[in-house]
PDB file of C-alpha atoms in Angstrom:
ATOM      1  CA  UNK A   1    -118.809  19.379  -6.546  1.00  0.00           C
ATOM      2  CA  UNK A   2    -118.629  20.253 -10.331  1.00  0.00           C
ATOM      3  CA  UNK A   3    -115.905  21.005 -11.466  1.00  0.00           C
ATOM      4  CA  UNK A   4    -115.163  23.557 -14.629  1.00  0.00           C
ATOM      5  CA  UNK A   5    -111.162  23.385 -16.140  1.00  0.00           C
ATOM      6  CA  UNK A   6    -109.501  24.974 -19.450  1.00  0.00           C
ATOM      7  CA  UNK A   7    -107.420  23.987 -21.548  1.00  0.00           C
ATOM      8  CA  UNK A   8    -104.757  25.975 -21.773  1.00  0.00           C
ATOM      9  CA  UNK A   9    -103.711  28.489 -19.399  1.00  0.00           C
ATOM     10  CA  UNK A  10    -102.338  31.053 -21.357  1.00  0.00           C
ATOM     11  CA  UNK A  11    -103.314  31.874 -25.131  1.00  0.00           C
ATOM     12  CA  UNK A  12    -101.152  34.485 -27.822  1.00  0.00           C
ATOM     13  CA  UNK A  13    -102.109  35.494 -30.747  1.00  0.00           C
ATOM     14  CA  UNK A  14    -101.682  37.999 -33.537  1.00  0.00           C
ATOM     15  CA  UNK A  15    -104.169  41.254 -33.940  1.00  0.00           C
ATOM     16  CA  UNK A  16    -106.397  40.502 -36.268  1.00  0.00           C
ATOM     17  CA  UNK A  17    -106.178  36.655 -35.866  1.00  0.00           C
ATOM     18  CA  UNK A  18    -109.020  34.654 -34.148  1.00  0.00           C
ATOM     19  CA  UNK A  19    -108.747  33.732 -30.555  1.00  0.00           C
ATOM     20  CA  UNK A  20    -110.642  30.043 -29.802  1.00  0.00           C
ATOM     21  CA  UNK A  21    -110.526  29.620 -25.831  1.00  0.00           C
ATOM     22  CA  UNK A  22    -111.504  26.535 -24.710  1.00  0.00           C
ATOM     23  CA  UNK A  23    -113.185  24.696 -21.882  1.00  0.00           C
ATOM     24  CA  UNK A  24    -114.395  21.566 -20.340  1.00  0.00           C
ATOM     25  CA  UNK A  25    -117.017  21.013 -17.367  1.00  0.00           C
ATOM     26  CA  UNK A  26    -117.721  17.578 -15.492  1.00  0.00           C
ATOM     27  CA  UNK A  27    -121.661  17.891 -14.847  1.00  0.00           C
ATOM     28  CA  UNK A  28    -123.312  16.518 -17.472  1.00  0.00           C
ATOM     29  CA  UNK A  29    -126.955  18.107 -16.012  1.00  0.00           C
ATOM     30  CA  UNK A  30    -125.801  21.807 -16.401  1.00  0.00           C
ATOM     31  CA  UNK A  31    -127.776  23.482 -18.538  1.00  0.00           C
ATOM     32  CA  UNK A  32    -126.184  27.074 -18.780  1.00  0.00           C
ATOM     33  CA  UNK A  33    -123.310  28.707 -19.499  1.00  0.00           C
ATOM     34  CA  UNK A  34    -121.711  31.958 -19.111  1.00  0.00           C
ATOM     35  CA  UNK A  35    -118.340  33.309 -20.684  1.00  0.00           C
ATOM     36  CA  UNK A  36    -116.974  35.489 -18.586  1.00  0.00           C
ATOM     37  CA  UNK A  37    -114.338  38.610 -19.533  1.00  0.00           C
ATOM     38  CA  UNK A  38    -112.087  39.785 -16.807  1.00  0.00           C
ATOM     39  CA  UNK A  39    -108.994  42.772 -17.213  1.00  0.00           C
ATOM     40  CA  UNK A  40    -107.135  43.399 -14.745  1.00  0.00           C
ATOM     41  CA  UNK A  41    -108.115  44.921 -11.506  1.00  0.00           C
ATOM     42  CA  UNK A  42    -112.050  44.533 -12.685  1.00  0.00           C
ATOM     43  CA  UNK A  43    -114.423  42.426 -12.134  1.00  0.00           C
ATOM     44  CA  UNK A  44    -115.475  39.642 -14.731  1.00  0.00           C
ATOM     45  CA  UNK A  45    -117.542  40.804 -17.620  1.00  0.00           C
ATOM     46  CA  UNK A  46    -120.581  39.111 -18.821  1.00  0.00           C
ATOM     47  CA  UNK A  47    -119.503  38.336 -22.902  1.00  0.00           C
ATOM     48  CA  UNK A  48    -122.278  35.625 -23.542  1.00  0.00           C
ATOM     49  CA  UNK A  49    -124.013  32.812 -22.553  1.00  0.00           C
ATOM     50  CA  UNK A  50    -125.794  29.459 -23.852  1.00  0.00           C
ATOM     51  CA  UNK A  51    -128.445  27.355 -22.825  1.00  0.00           C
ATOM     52  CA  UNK A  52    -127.753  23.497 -23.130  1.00  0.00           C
ATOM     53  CA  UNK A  53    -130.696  23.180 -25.740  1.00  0.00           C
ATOM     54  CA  UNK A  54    -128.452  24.940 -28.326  1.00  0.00           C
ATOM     55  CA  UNK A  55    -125.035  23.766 -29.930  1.00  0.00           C
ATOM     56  CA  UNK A  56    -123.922  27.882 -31.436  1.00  0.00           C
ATOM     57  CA  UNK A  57    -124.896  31.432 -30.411  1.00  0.00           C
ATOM     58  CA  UNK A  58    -123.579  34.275 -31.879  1.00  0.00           C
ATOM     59  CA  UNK A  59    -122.781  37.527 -30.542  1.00  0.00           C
ATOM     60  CA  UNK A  60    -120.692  40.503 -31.655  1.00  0.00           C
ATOM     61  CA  UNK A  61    -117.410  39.499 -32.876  1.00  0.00           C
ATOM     62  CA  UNK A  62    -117.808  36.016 -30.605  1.00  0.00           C
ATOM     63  CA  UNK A  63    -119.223  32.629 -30.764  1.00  0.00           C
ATOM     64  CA  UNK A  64    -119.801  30.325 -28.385  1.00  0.00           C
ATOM     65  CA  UNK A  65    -120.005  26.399 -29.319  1.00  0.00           C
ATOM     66  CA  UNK A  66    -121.445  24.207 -26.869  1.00  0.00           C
ATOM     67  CA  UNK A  67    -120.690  20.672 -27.387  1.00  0.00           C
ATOM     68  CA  UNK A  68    -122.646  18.145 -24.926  1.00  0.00           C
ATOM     69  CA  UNK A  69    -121.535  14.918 -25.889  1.00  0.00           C
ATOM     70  CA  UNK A  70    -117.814  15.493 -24.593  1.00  0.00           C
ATOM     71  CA  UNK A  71    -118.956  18.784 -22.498  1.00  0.00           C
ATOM     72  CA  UNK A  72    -117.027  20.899 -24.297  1.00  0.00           C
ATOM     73  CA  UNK A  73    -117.381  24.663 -24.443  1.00  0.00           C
ATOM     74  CA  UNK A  74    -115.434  27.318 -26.909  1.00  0.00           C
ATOM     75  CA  UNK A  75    -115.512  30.836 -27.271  1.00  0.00           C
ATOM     76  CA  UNK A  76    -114.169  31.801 -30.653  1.00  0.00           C
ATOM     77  CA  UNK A  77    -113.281  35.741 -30.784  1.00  0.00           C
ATOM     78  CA  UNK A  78    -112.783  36.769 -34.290  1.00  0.00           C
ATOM     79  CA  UNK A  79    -110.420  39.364 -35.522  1.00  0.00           C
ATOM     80  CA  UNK A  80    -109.011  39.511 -31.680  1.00  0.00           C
ATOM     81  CA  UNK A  81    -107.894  43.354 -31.024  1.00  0.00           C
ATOM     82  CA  UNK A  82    -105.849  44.765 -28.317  1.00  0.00           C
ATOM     83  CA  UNK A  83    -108.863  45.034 -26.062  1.00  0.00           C
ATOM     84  CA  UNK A  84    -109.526  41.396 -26.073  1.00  0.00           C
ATOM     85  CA  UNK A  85    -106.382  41.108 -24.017  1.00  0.00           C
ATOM     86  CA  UNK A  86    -107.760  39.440 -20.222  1.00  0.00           C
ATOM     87  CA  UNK A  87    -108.638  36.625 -18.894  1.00  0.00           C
ATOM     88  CA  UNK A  88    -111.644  34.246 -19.993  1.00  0.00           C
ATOM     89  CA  UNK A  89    -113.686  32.107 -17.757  1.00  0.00           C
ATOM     90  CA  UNK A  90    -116.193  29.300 -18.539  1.00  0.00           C
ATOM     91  CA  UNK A  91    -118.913  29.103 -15.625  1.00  0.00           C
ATOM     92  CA  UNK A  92    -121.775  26.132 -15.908  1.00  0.00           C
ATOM     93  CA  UNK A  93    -124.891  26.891 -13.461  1.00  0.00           C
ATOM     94  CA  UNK A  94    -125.748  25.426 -10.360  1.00  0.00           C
ATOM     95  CA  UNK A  95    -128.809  25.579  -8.709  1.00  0.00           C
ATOM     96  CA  UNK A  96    -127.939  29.061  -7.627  1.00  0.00           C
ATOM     97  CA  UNK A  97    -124.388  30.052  -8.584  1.00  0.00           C
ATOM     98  CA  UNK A  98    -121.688  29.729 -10.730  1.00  0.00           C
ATOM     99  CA  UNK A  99    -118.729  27.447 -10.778  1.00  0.00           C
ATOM    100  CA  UNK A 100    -115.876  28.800 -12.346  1.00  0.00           C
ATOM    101  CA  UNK A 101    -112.739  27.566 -13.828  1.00  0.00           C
ATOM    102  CA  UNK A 102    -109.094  28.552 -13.090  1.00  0.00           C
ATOM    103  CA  UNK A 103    -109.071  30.640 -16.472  1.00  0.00           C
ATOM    104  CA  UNK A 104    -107.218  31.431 -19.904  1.00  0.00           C
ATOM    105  CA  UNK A 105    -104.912  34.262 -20.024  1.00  0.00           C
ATOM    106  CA  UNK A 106    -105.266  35.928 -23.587  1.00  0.00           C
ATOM    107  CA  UNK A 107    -102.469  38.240 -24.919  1.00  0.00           C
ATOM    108  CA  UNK A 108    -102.732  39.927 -28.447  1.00  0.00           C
ATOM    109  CA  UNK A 109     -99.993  40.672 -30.007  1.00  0.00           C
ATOM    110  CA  UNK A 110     -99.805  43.688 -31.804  1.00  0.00           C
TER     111      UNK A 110
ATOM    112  CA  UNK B   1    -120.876  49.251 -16.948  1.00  0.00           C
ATOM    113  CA  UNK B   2    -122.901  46.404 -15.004  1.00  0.00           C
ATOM    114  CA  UNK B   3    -124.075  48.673 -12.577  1.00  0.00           C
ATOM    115  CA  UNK B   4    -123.451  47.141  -9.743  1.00  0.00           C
ATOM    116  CA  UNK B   5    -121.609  48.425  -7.688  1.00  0.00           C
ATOM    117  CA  UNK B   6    -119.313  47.469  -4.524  1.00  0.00           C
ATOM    118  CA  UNK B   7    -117.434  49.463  -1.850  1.00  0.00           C
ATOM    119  CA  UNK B   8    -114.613  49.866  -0.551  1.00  0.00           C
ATOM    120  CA  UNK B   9    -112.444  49.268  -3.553  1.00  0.00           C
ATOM    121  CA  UNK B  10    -109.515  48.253  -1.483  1.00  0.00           C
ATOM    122  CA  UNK B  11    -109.156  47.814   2.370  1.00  0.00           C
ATOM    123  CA  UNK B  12    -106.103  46.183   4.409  1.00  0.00           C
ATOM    124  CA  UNK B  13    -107.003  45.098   7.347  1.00  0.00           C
ATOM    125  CA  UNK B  14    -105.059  43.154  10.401  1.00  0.00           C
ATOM    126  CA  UNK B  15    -105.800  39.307  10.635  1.00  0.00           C
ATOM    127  CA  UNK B  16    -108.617  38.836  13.799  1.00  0.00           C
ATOM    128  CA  UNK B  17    -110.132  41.832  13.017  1.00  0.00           C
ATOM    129  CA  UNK B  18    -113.784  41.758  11.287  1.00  0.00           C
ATOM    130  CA  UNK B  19    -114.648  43.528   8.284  1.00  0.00           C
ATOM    131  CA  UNK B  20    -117.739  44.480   6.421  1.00  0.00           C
ATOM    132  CA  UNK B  21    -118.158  44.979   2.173  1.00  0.00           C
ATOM    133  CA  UNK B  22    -120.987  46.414   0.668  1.00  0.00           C
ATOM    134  CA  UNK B  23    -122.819  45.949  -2.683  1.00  0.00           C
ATOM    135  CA  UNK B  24    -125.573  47.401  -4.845  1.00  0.00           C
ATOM    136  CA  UNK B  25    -127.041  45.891  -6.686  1.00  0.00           C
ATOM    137  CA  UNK B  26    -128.179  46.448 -10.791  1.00  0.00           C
ATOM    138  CA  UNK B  27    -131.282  48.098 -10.994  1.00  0.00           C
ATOM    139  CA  UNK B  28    -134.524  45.635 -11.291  1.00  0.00           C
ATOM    140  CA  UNK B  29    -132.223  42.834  -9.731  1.00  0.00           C
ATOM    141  CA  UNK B  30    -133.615  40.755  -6.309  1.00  0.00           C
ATOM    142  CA  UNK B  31    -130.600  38.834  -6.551  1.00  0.00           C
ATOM    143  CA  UNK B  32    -127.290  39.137  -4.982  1.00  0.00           C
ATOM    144  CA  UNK B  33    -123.990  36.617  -4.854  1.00  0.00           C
ATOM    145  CA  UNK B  34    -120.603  37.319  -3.484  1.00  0.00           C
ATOM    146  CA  UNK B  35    -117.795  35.495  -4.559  1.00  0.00           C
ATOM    147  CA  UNK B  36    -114.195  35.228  -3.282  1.00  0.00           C
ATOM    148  CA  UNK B  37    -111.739  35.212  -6.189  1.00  0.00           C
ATOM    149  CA  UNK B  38    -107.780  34.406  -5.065  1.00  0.00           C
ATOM    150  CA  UNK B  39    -104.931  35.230  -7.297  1.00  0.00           C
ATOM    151  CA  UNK B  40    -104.721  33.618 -10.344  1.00  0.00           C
ATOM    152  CA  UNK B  41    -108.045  31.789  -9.554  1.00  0.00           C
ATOM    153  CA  UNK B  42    -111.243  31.456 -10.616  1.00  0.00           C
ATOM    154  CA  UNK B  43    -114.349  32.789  -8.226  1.00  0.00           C
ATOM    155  CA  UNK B  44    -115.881  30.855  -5.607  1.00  0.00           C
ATOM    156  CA  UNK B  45    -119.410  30.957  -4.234  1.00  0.00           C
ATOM    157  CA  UNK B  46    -119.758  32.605  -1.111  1.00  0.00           C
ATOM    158  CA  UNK B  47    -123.583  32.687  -0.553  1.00  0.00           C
ATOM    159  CA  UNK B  48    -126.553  33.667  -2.159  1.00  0.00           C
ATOM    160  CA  UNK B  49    -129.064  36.507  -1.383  1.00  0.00           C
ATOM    161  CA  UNK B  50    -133.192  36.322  -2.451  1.00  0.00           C
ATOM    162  CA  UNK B  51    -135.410  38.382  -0.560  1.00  0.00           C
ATOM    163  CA  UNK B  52    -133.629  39.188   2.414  1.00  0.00           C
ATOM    164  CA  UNK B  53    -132.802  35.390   2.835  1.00  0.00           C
ATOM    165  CA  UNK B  54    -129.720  33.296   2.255  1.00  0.00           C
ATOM    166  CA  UNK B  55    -130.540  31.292  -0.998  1.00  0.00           C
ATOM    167  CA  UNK B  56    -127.485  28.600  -0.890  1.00  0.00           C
ATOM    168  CA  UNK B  57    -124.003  28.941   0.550  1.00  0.00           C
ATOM    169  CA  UNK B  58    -120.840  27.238  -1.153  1.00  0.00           C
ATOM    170  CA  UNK B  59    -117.881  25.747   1.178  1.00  0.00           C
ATOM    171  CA  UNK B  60    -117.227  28.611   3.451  1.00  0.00           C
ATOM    172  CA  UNK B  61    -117.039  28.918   7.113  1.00  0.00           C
ATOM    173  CA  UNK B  62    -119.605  30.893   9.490  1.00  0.00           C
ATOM    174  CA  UNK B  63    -117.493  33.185   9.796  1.00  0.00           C
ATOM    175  CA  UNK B  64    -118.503  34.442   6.357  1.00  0.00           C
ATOM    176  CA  UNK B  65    -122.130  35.909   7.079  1.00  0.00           C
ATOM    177  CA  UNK B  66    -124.003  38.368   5.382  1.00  0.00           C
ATOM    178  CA  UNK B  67    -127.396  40.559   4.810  1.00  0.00           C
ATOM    179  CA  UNK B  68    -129.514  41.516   2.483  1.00  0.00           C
ATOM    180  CA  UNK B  69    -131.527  44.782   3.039  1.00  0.00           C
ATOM    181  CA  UNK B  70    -135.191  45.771   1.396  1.00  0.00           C
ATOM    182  CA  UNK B  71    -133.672  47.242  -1.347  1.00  0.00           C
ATOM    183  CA  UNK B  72    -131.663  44.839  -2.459  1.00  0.00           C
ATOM    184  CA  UNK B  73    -128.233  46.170  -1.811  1.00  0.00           C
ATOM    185  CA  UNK B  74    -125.806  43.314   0.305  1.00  0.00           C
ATOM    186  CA  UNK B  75    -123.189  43.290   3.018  1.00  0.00           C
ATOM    187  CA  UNK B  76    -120.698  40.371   3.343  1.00  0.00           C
ATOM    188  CA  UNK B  77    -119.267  40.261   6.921  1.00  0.00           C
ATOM    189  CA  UNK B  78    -116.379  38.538   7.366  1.00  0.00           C
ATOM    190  CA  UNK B  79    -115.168  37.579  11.420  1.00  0.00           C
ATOM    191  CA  UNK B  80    -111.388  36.874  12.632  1.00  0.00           C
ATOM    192  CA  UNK B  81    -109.789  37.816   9.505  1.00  0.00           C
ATOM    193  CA  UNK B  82    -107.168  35.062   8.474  1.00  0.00           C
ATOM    194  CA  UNK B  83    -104.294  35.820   6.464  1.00  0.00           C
ATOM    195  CA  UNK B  84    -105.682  33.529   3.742  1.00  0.00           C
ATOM    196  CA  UNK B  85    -109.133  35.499   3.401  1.00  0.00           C
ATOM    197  CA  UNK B  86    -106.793  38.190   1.309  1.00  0.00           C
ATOM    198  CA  UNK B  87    -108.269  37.853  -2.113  1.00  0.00           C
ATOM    199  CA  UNK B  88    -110.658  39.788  -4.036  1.00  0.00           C
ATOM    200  CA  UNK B  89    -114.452  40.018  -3.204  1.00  0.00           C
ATOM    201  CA  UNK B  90    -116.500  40.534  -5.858  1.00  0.00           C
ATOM    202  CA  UNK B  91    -120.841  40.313  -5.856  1.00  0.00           C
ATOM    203  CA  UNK B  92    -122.858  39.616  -8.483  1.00  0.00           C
ATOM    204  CA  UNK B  93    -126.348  40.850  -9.296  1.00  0.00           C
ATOM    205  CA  UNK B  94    -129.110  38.825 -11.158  1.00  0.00           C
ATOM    206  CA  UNK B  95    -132.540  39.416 -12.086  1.00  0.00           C
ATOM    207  CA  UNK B  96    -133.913  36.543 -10.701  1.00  0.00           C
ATOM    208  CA  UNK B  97    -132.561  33.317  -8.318  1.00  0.00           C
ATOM    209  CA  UNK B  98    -132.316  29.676  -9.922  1.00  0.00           C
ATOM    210  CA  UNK B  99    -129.859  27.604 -12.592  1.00  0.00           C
ATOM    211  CA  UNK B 100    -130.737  29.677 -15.967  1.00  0.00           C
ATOM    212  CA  UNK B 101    -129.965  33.056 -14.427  1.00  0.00           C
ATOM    213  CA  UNK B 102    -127.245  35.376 -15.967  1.00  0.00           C
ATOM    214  CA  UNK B 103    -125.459  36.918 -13.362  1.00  0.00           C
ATOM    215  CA  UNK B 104    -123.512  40.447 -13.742  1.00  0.00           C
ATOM    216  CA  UNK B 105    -120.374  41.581 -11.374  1.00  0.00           C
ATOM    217  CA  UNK B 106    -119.159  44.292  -9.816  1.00  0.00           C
ATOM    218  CA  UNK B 107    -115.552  45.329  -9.980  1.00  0.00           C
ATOM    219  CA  UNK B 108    -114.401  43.897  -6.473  1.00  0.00           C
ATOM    220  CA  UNK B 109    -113.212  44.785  -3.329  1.00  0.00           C
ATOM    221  CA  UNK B 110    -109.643  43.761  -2.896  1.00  0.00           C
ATOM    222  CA  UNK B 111    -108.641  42.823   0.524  1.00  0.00           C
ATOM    223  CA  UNK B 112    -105.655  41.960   1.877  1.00  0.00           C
ATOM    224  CA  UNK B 113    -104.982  40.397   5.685  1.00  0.00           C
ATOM    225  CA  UNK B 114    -101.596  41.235   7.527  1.00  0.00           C
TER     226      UNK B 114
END
């Protein structure tokens, strides 16, 4: 099946820096994709999402940047807080689910 | 808050024995999905819900079933607990089935098998 992978595991970086998280998926027909927030004990937290007809969407304080051609995602957090502090998951579609990729652990340091 | 919402929260239970989790579901949403996340891992797809019908089911034995009832709300059953089914359970509640569908969680139950 498809398969969605990161990166890097594990991302630190100073409050008040930006945070880009990373990700790469393997089907090149998915169409949509989710970022995915999850502290721990809770479960993951819709942050944003993009449809494969866009490159860039915006959202409070994050970006996502969707690049087809290598099937590249990024979520870029900008002046990453405390709060940010979880783990991020990528998920591209499938006809009726979500596949999901081991993760990125973000710490901000304070 | 997604509003969804699953119960229990946590539950230990002895390997062989059956258990059942429940889920509601966000208000306005047909859809339900229950996903089994390890440690350290990402989720993976359980099954699918859609009007009282399963809608897809990912690599998972049959002794993961489950139901959906008129109201939407879901029960995952799962039969002859192994000590490997210890993980966190977590559904997930969209408005609608198909590829372009957001999907919002609830906060888990977390099982553990001994």
């Amino acid at each position: 099946g498809e398969s969605v992978g990161l990166h890097l595991p594990t991302l630190s970086v100073q409050e008040g820096d930006n945070s880009i998280i990373n990700c790469a998926y393997s089907n090149s027909a998915s169409d949509y994709f989710i970022w995915y927030k999850q502290e721990s004990g809770k479960g993951p937290q819709f942050i944003i999402d993009i449809r494969s007809n866009m490159d860039k969407r915006q959202g409070q304080r994050v970006t996502v940047l969707l690049n087809k051609t290598v099937k590249h995602l990024s979520l870029q957090i900008a002046a990453t807080q405390p709060g940010d502090s979880a783990v991020y998951f990528c998920a591209e579609t499938g006809a009726n689910n979500l596949f999901f990729g081991t993760g990125t652990r973000l710490t901000v340091i304070p | 808050e997604t509003g969804v919402t699953q119960s229990p929260t946590h539950l230990i239970k002895t390997r062989g024995q059956q258990v059942t989790l429940r889920c509601s579901s966000q208000s306005g949403h047909n859809t339900v999905s229950w996903y089994q996340q390890a440690l350290g891992q990402g989720p993976q797809f359980i099954f699918q819900y859609y009007r009282e019908e399963e809608n897809g089911r990912g690599n998972f034995p049959p002794r993961f079933s489950g139901l959906q009832f008129p109201n939407y709300s879901s029960e995952l059953n799962v039969n002859a607990l192994e000590l490997d089914d210890s993980a966190l359970y977590l559904c997930a509640s969209s408005p609608r089935t198909g590829s372009r569908t957001e999907a919002f969680f609830g906060q888990g139950t977390r099982l553990t098998v001994v």
